[in-house]
Coordinates of C-alpha atoms and ligand atoms in Angstrom, one line a residue:
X151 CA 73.7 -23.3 -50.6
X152 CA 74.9 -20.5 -49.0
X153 CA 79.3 -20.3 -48.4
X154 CA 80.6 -18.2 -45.5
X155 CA 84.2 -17.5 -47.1
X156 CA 86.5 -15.2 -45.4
X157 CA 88.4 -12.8 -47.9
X158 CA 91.0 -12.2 -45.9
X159 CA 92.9 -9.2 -44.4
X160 CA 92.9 -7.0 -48.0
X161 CA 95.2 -7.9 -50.2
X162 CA 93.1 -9.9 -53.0
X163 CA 95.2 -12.5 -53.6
X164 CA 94.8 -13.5 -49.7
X165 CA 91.8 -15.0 -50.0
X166 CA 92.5 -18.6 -50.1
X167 CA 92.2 -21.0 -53.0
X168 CA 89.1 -22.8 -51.9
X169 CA 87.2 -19.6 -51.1
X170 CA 88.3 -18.0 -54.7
X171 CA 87.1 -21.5 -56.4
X172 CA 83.6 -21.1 -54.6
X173 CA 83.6 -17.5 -55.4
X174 CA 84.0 -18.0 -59.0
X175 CA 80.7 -20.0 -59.5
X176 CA 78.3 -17.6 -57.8
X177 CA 75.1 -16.3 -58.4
X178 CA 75.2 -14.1 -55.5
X179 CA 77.6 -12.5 -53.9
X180 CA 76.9 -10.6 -50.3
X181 CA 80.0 -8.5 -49.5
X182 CA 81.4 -6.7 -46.4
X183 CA 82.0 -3.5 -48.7
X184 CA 83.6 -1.7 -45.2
X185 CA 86.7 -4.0 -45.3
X186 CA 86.2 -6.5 -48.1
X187 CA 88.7 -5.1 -51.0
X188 CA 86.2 -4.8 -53.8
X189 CA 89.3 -6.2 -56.5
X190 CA 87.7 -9.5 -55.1
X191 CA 85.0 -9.4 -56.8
X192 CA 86.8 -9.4 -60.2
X193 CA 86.6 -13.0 -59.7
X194 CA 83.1 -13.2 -60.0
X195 CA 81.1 -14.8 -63.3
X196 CA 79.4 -12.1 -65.2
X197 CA 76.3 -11.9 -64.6
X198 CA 76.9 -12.6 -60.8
X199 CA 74.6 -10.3 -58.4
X200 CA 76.9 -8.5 -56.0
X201 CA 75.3 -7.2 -52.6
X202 CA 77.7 -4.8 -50.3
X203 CA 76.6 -5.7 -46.8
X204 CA 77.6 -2.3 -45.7
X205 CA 73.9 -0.9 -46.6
X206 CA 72.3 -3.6 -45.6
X207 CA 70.7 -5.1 -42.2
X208 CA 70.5 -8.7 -41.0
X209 CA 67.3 -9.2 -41.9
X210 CA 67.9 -7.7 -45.8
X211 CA 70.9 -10.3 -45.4
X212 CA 68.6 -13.1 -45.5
X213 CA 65.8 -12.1 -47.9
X214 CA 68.7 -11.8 -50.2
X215 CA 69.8 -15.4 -49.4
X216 CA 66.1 -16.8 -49.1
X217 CA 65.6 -15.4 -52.6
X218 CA 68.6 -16.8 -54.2
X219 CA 67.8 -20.3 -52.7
X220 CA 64.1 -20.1 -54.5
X221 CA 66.1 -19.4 -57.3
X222 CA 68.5 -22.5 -57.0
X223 CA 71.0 -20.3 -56.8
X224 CA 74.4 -20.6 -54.8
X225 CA 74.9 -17.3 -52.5
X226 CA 79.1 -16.4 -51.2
X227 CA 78.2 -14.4 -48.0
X228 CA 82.1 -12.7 -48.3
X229 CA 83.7 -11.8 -44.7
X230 CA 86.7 -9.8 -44.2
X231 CA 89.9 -11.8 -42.4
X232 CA 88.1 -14.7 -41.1
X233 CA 84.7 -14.6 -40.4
X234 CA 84.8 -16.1 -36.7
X235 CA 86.5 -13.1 -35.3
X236 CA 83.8 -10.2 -35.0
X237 CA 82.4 -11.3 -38.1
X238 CA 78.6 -11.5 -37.1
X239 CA 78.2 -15.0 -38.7
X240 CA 76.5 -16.7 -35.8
X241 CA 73.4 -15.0 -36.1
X242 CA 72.7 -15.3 -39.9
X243 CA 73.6 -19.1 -39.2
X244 CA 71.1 -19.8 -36.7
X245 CA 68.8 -18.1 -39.4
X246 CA 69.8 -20.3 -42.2
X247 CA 69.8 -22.9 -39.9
X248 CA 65.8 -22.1 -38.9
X249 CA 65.1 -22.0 -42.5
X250 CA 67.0 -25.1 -43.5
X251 CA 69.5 -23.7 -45.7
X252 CA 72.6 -25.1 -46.1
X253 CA 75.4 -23.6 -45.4
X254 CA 79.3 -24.1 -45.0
X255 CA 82.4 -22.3 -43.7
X256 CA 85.6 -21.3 -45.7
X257 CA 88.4 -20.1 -43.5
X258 CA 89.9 -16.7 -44.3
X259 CA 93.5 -15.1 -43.5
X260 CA 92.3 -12.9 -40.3
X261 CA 93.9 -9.4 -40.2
X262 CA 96.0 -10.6 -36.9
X263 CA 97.9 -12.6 -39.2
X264 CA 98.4 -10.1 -41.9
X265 CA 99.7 -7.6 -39.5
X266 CA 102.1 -10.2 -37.8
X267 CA 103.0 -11.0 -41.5
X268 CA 103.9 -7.0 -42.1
X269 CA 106.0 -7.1 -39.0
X270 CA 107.9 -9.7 -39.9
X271 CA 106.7 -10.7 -36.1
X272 CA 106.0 -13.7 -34.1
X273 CA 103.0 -13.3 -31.3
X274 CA 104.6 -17.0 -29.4
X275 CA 108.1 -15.9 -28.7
X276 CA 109.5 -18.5 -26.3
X277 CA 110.8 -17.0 -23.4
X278 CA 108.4 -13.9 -23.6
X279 CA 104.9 -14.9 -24.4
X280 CA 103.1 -17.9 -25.0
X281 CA 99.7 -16.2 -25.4
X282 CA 97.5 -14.1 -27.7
X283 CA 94.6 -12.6 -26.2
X284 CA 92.3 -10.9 -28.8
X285 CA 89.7 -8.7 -27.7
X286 CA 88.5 -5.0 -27.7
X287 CA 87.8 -2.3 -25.9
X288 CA 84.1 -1.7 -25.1
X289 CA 82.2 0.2 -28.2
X290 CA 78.2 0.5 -29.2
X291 CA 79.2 -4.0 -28.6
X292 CA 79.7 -4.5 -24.7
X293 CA 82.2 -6.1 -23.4
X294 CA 81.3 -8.6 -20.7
X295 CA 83.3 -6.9 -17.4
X296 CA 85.1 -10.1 -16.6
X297 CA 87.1 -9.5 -19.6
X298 CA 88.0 -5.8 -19.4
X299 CA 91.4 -4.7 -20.9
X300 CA 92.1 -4.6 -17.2
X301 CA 91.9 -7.9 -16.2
X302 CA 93.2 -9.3 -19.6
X303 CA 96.4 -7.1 -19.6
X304 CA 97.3 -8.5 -16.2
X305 CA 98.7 -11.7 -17.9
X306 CA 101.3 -9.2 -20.2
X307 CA 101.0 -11.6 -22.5
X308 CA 100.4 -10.4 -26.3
X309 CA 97.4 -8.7 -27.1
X310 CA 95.9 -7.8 -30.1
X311 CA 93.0 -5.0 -29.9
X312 CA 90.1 -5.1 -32.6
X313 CA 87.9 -2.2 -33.3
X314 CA 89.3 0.1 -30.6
X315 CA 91.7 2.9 -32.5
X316 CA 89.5 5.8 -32.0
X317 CA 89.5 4.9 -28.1
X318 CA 93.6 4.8 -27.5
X319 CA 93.5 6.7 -24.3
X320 CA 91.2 4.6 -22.6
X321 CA 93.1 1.7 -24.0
X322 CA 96.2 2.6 -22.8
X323 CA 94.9 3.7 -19.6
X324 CA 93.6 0.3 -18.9
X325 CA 97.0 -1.6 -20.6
X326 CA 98.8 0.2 -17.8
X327 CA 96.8 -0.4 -14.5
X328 CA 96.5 -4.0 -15.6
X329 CA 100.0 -4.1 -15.3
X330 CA 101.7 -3.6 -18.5
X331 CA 104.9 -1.3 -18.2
X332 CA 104.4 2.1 -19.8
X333 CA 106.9 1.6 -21.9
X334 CA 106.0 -1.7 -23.6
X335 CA 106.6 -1.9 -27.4
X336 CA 102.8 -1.4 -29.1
X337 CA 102.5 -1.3 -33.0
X338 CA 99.8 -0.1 -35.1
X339 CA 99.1 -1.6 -38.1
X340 CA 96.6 0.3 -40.4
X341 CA 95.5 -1.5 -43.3
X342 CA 97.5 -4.6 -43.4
X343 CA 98.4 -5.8 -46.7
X344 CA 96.5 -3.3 -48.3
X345 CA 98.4 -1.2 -50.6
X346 CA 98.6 1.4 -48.4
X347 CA 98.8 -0.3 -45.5
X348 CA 101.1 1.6 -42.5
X349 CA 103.0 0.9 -39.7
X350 CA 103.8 2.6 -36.4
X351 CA 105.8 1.3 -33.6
X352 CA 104.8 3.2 -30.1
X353 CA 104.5 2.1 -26.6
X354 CA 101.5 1.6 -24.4
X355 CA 102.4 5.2 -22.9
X356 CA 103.1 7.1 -26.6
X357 CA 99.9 5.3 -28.6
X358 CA 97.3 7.6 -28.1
X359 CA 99.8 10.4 -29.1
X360 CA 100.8 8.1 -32.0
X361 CA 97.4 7.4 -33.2
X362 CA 96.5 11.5 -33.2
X363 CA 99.4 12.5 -35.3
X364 CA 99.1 9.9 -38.0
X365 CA 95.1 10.8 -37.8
X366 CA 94.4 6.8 -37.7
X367 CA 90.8 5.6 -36.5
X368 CA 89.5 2.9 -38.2
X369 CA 90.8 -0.2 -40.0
X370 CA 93.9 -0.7 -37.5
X371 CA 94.9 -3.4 -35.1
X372 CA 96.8 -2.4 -32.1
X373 CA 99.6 -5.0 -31.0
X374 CA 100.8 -4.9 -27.5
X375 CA 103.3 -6.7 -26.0
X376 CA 107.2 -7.5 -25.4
X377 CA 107.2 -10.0 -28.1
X378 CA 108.0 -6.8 -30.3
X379 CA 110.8 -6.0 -28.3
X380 CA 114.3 -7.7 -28.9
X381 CA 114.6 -10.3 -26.4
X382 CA 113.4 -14.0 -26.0
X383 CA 114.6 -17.6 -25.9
X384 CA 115.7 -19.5 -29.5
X385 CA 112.9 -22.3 -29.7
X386 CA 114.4 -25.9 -28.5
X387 CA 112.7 -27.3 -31.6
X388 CA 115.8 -26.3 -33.6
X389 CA 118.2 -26.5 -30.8
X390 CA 120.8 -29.0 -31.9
X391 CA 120.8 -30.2 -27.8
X392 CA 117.3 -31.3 -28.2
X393 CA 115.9 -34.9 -29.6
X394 CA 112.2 -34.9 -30.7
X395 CA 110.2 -37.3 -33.1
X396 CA 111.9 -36.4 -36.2
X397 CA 115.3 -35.7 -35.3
X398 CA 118.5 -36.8 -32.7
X399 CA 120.3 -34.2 -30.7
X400 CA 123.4 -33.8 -33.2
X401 CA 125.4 -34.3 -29.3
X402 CA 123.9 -37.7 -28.7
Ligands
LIG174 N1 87.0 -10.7 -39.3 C1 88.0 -9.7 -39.3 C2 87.8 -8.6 -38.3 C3 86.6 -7.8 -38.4 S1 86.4 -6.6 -37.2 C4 89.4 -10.3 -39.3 O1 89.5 -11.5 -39.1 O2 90.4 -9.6 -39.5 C5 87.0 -5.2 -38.0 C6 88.3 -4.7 -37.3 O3 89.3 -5.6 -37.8 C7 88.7 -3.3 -37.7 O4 88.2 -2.4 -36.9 C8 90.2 -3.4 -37.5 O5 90.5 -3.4 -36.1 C9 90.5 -4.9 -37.9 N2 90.9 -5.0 -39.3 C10 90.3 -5.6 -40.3 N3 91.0 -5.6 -41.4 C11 92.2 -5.0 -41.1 C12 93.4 -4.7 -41.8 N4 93.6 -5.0 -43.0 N5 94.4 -4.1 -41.1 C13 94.3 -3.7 -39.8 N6 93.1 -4.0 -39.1 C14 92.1 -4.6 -39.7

């Protein structure tokens, strides 16, 4: 048996309670050393054989897993955030799949969440945006054109960017001929809840600048969007005017 568990964004105590249960009882752990934190792995039984992913290909990924199931043995295959957001899990799936090993799923706290969390921010601000896009800018991974920053940035709803600090002039480039204004509120979250995690508030037309002085190029998400700004509409679910399921307008 072989449990896909997402850590979470860094902090260790992030990981949720199912995912640390699962992660106490095995026999082999395969770790995403780039942006798992390795405290995590203090909750492993002695004797537990830990794998860091980092060094590691797809392939090497499996023989690991294939061994440990000959073995009887239960294999945690530890993602960072959550693993369905660029977490590669699909393809070791369809492998385990081909191979008839069982597998199962164990949401994780995704990094888009820990950086809201840091900012004390909300991505669905009535009023301003009822949308989160999440994507990236184009790396060594292509982006399919239909969803370049571009065309994504025309709805000026909240973005969050994965994976694409070292390519903030590009980014903001496109942010701006999609239709952004210039001077939309962007913050960069290195780290988030890491113990060093940092935060920098910009806009679209100061990031690159931003990014360059504070020397950040990995391990960042870039949030875009006028939900950091001051405005927006109070939410009618705790408007006293409005009645819903659970509760009377207090002017009935
Ligand atoms: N599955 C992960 C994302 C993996 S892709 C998740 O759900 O968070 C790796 C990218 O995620 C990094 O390049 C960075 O953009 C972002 N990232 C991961 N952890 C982060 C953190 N703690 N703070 C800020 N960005 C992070």
């Amino acid at each position: 048996m072989v449990h896909f568990i997402g850590a979470g964004p860094g902090a260790a105590d992030l990981i949720t309670v199912r995912g640390c249960e699962l992660l106490k009882t095995a026999d082999v752990v395969i770790y995403a050393g780039s942006l798992v934190n390795p405290d995590l792995l203090k909750y492993t039984k002695s004797g537990c054989e830990i794998h860091n992913s980092a060094f590691m290909t797809l392939e090497e990924v499996i023989d690991t897993i294939k061994k440990a199931e000959s073995e009887n043995k239960t294999t945690v295959r530890l993602h960072t955030g959550d693993p369905s957001i660029y977490g590669a899990i699909r393809e070791q799936i369809d492998l385990l799949e081909k191979y008839n090993i069982f597998y199962d799923v164990v949401p994780g706290v995704s990094s888009f969440f820990g950086a809201a969390a840091a900012l004390g921010a909300e991505y669905t601000l009535p009023g301003i945006s009822q949308t989160v896009i999440i994507s990236r800018m184009e790396g060594r991974t292509p982006v399919p054109e239909r969803e370049n920053i571009r065309s994504l940035a025309a709805h000026k709803s909240t973005m969050v960017l994965f994976l694409s600090s070292s390519l903030t002039e590009e980014l903001s480039a496109e942010l701006i001929e999609g239709g952004y204004e210039p001077d939309t509120p962007v913050a960069v979250v290195y780290k988030a809840t890491w113990p060093d995690q940092k935060i920098f508030k910009c806009t679209i037309e100061t990031l690159h600048q931003t990014m360059k002085e504070n020397s950040i190029y990995k391990t960042a998400l870039i949030l875009v969007g006028n939900f950091l700004g001051k405005k927006y509409d109070r939410s009618e679910l705790y408007n006293p005017d409005f009645t819903h399921e659970y509760r009377n307008s207090k002017n009935e």
